[in-house]
PDB file of C-alpha atoms in Angstrom:
ATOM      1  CA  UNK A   1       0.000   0.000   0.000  1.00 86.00           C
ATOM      2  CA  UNK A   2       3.087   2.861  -0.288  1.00 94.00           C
ATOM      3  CA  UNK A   3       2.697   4.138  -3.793  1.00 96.00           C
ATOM      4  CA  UNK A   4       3.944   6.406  -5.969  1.00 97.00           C
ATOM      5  CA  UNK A   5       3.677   7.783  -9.402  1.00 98.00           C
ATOM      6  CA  UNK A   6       4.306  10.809 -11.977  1.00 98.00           C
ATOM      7  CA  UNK A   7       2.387  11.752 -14.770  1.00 96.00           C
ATOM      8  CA  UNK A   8       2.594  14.001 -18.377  1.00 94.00           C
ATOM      9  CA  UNK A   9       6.911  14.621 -16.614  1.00 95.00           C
ATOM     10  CA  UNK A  10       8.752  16.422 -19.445  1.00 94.00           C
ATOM     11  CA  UNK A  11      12.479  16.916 -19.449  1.00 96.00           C
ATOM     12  CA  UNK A  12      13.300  14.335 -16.982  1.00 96.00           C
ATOM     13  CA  UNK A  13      14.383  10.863 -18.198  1.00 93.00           C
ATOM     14  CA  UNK A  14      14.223   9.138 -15.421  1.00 93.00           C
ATOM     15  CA  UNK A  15      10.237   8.659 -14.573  1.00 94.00           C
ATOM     16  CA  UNK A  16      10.497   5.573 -12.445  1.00 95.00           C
ATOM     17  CA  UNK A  17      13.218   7.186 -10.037  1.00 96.00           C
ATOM     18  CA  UNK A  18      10.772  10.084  -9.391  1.00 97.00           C
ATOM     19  CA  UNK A  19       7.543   8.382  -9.045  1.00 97.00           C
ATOM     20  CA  UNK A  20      10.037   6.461  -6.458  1.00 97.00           C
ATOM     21  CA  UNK A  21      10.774   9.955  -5.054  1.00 98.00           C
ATOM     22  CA  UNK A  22       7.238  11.026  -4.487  1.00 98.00           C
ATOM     23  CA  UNK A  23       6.227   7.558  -2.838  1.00 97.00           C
ATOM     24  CA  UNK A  24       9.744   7.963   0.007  1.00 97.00           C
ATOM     25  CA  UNK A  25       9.407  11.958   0.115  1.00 98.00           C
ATOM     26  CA  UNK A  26       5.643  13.071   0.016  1.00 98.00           C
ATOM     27  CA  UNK A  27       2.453  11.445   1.570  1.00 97.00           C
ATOM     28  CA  UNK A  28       1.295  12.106  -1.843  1.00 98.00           C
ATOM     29  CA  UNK A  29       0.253   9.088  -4.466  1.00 97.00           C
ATOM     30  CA  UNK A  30       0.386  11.219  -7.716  1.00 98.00           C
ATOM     31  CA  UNK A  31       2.261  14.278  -9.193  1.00 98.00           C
ATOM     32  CA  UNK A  32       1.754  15.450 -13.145  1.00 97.00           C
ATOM     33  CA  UNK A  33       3.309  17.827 -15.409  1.00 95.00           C
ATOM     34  CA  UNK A  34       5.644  20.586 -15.067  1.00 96.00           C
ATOM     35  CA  UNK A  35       5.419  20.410 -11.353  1.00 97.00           C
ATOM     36  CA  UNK A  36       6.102  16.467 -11.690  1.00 97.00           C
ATOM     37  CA  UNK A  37       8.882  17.108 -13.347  1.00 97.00           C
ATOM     38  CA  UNK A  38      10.306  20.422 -10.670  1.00 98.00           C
ATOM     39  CA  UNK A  39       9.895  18.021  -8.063  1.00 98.00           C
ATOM     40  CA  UNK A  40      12.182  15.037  -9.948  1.00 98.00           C
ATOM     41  CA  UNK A  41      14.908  17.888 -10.148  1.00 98.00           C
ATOM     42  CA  UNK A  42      14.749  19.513  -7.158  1.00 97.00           C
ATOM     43  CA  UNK A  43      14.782  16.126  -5.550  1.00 97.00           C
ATOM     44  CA  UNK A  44      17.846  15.510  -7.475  1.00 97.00           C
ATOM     45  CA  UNK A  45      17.807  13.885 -10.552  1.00 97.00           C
ATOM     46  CA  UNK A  46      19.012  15.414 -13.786  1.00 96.00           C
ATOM     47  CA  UNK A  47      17.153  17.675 -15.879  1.00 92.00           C
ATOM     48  CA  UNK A  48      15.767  19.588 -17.238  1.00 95.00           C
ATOM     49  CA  UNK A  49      17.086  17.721 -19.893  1.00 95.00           C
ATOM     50  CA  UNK A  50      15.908  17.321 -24.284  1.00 95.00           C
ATOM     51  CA  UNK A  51      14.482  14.126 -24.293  1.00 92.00           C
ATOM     52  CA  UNK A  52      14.178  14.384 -27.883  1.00 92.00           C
ATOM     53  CA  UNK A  53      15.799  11.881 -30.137  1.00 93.00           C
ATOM     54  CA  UNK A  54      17.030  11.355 -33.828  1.00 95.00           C
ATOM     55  CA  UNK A  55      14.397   8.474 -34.518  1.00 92.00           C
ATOM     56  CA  UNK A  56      11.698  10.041 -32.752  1.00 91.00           C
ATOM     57  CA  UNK A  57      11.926  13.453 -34.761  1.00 95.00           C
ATOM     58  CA  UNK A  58      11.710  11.642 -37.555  1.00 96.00           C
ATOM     59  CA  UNK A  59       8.576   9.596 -36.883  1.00 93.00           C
ATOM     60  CA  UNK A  60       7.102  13.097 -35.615  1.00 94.00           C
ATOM     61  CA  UNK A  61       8.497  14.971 -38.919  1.00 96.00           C
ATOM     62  CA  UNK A  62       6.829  12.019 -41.112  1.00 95.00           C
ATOM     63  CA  UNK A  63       3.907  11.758 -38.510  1.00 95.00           C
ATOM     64  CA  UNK A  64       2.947  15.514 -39.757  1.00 94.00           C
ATOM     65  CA  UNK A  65       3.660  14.882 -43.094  1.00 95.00           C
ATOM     66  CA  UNK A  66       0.717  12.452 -42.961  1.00 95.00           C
ATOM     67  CA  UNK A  67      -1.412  15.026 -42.021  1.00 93.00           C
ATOM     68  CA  UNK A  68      -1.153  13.866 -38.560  1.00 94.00           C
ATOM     69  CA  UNK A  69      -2.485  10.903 -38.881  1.00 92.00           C
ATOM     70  CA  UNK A  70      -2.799   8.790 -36.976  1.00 91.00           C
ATOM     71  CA  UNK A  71      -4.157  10.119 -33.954  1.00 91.00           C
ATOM     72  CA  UNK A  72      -6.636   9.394 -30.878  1.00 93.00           C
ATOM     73  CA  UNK A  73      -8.792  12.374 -31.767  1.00 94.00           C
ATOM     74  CA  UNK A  74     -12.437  11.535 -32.267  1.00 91.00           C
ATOM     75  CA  UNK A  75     -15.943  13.297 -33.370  1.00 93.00           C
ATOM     76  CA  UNK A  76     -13.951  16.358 -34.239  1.00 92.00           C
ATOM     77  CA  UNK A  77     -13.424  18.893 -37.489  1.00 91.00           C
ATOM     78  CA  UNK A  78      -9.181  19.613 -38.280  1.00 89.00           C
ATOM     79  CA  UNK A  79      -9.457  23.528 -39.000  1.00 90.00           C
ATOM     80  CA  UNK A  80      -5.835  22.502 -40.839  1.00 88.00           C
ATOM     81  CA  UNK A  81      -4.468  19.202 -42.102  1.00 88.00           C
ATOM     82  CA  UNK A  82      -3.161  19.006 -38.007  1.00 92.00           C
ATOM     83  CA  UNK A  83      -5.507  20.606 -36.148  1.00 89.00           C
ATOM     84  CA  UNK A  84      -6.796  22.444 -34.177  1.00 92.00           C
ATOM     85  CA  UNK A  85      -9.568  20.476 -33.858  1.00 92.00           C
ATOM     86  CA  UNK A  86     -13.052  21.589 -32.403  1.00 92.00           C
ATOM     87  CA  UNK A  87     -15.423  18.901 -31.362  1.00 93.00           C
ATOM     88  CA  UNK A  88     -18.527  18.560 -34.125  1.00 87.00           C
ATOM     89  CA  UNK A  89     -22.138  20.350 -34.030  1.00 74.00           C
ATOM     90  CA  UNK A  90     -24.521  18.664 -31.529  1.00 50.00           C
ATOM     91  CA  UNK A  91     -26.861  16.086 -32.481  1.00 42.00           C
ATOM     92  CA  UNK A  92     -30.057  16.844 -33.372  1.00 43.00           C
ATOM     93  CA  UNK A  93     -32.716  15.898 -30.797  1.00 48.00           C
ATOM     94  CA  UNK A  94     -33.715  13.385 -32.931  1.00 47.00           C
ATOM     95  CA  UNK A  95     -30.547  11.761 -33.252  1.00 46.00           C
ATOM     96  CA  UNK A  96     -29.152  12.085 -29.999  1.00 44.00           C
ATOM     97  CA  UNK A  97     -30.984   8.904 -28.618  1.00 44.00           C
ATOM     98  CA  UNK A  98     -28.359   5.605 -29.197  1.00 44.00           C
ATOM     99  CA  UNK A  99     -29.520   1.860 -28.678  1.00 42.00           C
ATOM    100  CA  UNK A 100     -27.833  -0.060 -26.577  1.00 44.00           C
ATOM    101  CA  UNK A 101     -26.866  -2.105 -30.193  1.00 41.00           C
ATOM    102  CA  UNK A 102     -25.243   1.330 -31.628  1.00 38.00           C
ATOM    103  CA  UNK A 103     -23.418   1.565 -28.777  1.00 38.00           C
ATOM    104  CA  UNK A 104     -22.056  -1.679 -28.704  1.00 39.00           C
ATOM    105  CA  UNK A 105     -21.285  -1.328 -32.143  1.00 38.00           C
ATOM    106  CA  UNK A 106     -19.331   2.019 -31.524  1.00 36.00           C
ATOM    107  CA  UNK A 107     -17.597  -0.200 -28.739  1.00 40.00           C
ATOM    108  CA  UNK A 108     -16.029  -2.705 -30.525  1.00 41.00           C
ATOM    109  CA  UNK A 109     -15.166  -0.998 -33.438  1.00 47.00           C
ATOM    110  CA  UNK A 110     -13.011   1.248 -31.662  1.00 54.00           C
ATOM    111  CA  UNK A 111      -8.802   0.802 -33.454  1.00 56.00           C
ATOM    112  CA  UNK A 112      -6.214   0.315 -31.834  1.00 58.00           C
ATOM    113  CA  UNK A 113      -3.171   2.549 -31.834  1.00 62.00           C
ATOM    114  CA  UNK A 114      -0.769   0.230 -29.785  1.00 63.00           C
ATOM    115  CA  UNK A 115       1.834  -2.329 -31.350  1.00 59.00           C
ATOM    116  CA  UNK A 116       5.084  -3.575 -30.821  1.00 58.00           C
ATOM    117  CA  UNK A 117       6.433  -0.829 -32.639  1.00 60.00           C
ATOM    118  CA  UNK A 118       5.044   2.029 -31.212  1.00 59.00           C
ATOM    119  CA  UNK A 119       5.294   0.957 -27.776  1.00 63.00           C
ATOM    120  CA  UNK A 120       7.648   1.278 -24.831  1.00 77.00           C
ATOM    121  CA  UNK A 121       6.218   0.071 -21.660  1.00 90.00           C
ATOM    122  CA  UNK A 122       8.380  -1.804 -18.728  1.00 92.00           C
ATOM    123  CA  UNK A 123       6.737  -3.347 -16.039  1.00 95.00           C
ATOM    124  CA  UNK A 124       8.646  -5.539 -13.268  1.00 96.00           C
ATOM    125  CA  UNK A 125       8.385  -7.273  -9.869  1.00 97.00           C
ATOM    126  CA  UNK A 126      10.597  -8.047  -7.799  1.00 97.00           C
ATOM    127  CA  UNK A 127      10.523 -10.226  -4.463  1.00 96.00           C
ATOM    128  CA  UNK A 128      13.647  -9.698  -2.143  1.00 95.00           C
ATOM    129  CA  UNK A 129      14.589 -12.381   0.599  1.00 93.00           C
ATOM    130  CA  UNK A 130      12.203 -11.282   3.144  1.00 94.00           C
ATOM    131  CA  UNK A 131       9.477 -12.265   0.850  1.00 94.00           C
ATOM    132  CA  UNK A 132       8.373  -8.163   0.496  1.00 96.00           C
ATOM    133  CA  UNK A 133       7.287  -7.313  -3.367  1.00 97.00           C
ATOM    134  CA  UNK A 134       7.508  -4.201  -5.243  1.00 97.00           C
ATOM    135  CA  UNK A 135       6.398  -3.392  -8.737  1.00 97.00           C
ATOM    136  CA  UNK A 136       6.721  -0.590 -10.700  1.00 96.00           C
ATOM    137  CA  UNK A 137       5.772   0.244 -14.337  1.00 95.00           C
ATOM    138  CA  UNK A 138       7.465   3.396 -16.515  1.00 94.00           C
ATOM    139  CA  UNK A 139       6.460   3.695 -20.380  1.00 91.00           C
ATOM    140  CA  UNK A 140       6.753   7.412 -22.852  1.00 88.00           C
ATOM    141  CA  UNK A 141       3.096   6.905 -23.291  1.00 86.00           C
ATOM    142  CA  UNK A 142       0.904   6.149 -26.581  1.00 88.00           C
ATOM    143  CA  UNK A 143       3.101   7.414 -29.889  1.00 89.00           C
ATOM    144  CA  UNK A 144       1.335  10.272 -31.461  1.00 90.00           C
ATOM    145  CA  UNK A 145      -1.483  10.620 -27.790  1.00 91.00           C
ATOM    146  CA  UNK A 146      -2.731  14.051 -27.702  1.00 94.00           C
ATOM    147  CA  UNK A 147      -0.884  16.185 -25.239  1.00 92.00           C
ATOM    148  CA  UNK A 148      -1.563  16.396 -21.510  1.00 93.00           C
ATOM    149  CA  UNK A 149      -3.067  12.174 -22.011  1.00 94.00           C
ATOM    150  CA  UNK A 150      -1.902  10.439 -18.890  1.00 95.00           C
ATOM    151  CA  UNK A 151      -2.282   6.383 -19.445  1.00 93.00           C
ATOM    152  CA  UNK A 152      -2.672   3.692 -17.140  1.00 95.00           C
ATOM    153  CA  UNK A 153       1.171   3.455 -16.140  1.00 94.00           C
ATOM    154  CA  UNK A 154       1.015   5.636 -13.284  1.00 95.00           C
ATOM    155  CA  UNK A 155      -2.092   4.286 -12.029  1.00 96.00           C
ATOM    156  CA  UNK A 156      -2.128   2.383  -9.131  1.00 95.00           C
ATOM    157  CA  UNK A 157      -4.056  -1.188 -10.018  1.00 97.00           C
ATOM    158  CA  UNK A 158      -4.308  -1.170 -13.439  1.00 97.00           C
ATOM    159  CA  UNK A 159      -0.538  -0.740 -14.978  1.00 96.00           C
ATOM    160  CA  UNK A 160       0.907  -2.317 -11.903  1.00 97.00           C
ATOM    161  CA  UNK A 161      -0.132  -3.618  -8.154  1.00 98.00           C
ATOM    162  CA  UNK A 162       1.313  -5.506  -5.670  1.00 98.00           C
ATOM    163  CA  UNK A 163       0.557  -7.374  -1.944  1.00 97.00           C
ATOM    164  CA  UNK A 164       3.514  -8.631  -0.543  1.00 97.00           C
ATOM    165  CA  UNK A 165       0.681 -11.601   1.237  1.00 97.00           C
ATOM    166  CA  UNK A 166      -0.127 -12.277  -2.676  1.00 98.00           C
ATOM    167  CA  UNK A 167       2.225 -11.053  -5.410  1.00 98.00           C
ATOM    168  CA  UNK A 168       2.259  -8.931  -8.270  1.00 98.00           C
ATOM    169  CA  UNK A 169       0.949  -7.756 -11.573  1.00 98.00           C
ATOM    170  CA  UNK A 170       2.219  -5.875 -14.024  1.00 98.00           C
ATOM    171  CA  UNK A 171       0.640  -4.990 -17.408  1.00 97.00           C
ATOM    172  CA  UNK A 172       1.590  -3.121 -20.964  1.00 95.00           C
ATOM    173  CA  UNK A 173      -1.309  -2.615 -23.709  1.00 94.00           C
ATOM    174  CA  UNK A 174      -3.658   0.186 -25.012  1.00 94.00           C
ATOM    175  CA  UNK A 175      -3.946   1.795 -21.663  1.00 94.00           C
ATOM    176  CA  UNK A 176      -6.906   3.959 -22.379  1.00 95.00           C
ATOM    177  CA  UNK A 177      -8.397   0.849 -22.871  1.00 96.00           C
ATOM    178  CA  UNK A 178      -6.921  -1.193 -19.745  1.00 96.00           C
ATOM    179  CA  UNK A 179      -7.049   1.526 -17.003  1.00 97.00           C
ATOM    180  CA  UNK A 180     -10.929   1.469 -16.999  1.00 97.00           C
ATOM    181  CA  UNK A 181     -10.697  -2.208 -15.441  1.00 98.00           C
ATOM    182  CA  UNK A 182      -7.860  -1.939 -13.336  1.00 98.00           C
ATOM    183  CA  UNK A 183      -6.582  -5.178 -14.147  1.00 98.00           C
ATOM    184  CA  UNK A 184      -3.508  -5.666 -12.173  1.00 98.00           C
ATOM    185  CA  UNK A 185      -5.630  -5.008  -9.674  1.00 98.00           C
ATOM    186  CA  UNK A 186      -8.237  -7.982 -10.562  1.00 98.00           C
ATOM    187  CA  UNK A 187      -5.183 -10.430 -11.301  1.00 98.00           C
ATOM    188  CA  UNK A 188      -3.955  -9.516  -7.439  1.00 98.00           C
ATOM    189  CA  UNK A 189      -7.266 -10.379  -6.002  1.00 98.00           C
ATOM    190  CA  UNK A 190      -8.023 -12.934  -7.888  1.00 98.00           C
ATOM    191  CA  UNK A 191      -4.564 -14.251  -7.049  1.00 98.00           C
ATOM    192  CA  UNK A 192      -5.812 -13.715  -2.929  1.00 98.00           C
ATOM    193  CA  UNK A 193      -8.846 -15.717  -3.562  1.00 98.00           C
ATOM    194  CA  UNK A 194      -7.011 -18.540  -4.613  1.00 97.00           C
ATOM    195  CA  UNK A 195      -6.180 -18.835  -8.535  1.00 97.00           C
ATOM    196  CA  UNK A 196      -3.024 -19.615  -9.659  1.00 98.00           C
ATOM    197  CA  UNK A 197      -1.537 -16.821 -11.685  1.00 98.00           C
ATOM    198  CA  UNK A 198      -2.350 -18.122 -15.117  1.00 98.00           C
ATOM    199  CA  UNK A 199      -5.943 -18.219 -14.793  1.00 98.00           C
ATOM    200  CA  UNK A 200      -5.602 -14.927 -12.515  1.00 98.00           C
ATOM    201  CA  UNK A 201      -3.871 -13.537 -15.771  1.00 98.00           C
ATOM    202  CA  UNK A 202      -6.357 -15.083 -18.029  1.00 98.00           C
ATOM    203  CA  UNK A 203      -9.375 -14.103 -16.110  1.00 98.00           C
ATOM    204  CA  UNK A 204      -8.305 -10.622 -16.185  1.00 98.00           C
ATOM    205  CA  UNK A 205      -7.756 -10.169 -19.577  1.00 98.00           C
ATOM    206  CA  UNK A 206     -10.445 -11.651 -21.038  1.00 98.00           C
ATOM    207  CA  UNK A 207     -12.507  -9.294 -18.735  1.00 97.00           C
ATOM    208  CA  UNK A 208     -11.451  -6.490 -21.268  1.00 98.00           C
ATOM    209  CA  UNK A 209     -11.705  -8.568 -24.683  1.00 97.00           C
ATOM    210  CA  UNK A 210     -15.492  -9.554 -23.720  1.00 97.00           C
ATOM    211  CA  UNK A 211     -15.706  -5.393 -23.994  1.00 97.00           C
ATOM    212  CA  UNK A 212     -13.371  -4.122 -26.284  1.00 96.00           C
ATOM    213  CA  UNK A 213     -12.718  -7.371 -28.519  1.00 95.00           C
ATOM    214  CA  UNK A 214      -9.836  -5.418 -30.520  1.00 93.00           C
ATOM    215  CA  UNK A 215      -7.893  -4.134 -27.866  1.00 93.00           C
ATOM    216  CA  UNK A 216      -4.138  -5.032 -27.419  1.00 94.00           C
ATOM    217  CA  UNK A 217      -2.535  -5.682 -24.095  1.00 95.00           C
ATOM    218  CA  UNK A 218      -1.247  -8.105 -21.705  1.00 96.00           C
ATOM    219  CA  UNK A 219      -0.244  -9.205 -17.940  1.00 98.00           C
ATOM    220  CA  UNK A 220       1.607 -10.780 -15.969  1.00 98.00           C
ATOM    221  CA  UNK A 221       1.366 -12.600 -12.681  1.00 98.00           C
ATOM    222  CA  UNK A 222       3.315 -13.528  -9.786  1.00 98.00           C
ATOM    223  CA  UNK A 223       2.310 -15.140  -6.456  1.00 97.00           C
ATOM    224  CA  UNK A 224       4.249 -14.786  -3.392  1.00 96.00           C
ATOM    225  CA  UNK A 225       5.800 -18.290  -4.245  1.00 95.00           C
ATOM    226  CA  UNK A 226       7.484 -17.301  -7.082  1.00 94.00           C
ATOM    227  CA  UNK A 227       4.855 -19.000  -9.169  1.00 96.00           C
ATOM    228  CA  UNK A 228       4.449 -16.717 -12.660  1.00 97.00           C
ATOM    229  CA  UNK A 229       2.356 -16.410 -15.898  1.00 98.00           C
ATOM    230  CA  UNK A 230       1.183 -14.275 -18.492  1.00 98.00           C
ATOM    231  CA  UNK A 231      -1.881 -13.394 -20.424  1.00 98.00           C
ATOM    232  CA  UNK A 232      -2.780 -11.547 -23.766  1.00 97.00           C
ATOM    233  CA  UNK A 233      -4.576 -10.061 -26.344  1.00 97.00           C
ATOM    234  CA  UNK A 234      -4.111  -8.924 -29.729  1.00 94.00           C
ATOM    235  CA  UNK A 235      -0.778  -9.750 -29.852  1.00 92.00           C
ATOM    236  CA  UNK A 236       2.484 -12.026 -28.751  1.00 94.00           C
ATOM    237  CA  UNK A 237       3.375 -11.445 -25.444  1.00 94.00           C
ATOM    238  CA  UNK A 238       7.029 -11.801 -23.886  1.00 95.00           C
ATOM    239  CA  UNK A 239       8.568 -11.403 -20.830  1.00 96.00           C
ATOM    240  CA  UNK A 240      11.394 -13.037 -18.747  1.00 96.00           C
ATOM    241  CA  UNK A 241      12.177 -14.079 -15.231  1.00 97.00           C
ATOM    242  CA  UNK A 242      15.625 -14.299 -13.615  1.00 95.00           C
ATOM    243  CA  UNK A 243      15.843 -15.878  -9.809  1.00 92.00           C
ATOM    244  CA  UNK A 244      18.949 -16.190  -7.858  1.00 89.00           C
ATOM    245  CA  UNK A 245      18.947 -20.143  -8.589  1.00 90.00           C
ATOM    246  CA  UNK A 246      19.340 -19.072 -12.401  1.00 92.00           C
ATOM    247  CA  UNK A 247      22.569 -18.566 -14.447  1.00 92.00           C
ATOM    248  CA  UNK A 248      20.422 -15.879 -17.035  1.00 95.00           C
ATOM    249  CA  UNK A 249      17.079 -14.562 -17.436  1.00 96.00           C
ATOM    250  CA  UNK A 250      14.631 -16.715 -19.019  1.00 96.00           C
ATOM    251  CA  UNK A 251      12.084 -15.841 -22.002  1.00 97.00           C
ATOM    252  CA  UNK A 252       8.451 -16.697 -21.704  1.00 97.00           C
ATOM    253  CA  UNK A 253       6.426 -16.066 -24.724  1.00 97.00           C
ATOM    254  CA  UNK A 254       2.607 -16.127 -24.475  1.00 97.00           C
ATOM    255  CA  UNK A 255       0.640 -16.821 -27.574  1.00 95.00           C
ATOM    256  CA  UNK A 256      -2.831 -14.636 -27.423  1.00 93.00           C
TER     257      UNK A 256
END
């Protein structure tokens, strides 16, 4: 139950140190934007700093070229090929009553922006010799996300959780999507009422694809044991273990 998290930080690289910073130094759970990122200096770390890179002006430069496409606006009019956008004239009474079929429609034809090639997330547990469990999850956030869009890494029980009586989740995946079920969260519990940690994984998961059948993501589970497993959707999912009886870390892939 000690968390802590930063949100929408520019020009300091190192997001997991400060969200580390806010849960030792403030009885805070959350700090976002420019005073996120005041804090993470003032506390010490290194900034402000150009976080800019080579590759990633060049997917913005060809990102523009494209008109700006794609993007995660929706039911809105581009005054120019990139914006700014204003949000389209109101419905007509007459059309501004949905069925519960339209809107289930709407649901699951919502795309999905996230891949392995536009994504960045790292999520990991780790259990020290006392048997105490910490988790923590740092991504750059959705490529192309409107500014000021805060995803489901810094919040607590959907991008990450953890009971040191029950183990840990971590998760990666169209976050927009995955933060309104707070599935770390779920796999935890679940976990505490007894599943083992693939079904925990599974169960959690599957929550969101009964919803939002095209959305991408994926967990993973760990029990207090040491016991582990991962779940997906949309894609391949990877991750790897190490333990102090292993030589190297080991590879699990997890087939959707």
């Amino acid at each position: 139950m000690e968390v802590g998290a930063v949100a929408a930080m520019r020009y300091v690289k190192d997001g997991i140190k400060a969200a580390r910073l806010v849960m030792q130094h403030t009885e805070h759970t959350l700090l976002v934007g420019e005073k996120a990122s005041a804090f993470a200096i003032s506390m010490g770390l290194p900034g402000p700093s150009n976080l800019s890179s080579s590759e990633s002006m060049e997917k913005w430069t060809k990102w523009r070229e494209n008109h700006c496409q794609p993007n995660f606006w929706k039911n809105v009019v581009p005054l120019g090929s990139c914006g700014p956008y204003h949000a389209k004239s109101l419905l007509s009474p007459s059309d501004s009553t949905c069925s519960k079929a339209t809107l289930v429609g709407s649901i699951k034809s919502r795309p999905s922006h996230i891949g392995i090639h536009n994504h960045d997330t790292i999520s990991m547990a780790v259990i020290d010799k006392l048997g105490q469990i910490a988790v923590g999850t740092s991504t750059n956030g959705a490529t192309f996300k409107i500014p000021g869009r805060v995803g489901d890494g810094p919040i607590a029980g959907s991008a990450a959780y953890a009971d040191s009586k029950v183990g840990a989740c971590g998760a990666t995946g169209d976050g927009d999507i995955m933060m309104r079920f707070l599935p770390c969260y779920q796999v935890v519990e679940s976990m505490r009422l007894g599943m083992e940690p693939k079904l925990a994984a599974k169960d959690a998961i599957s929550r969101i694809a009964r919803r939002f059948p095209d959305f991408v993501g994926a967990v993973f589970a760990i029990n207090r044991d040491g016991m582990h497993a991962g779940a997906c959707h949309g894609w391949t999912f990877q991750y790897s273990v190490r333990s102090s009886d292993m030589e190297d870390v080991k590879i699990f892939t997890v087939q959707p």
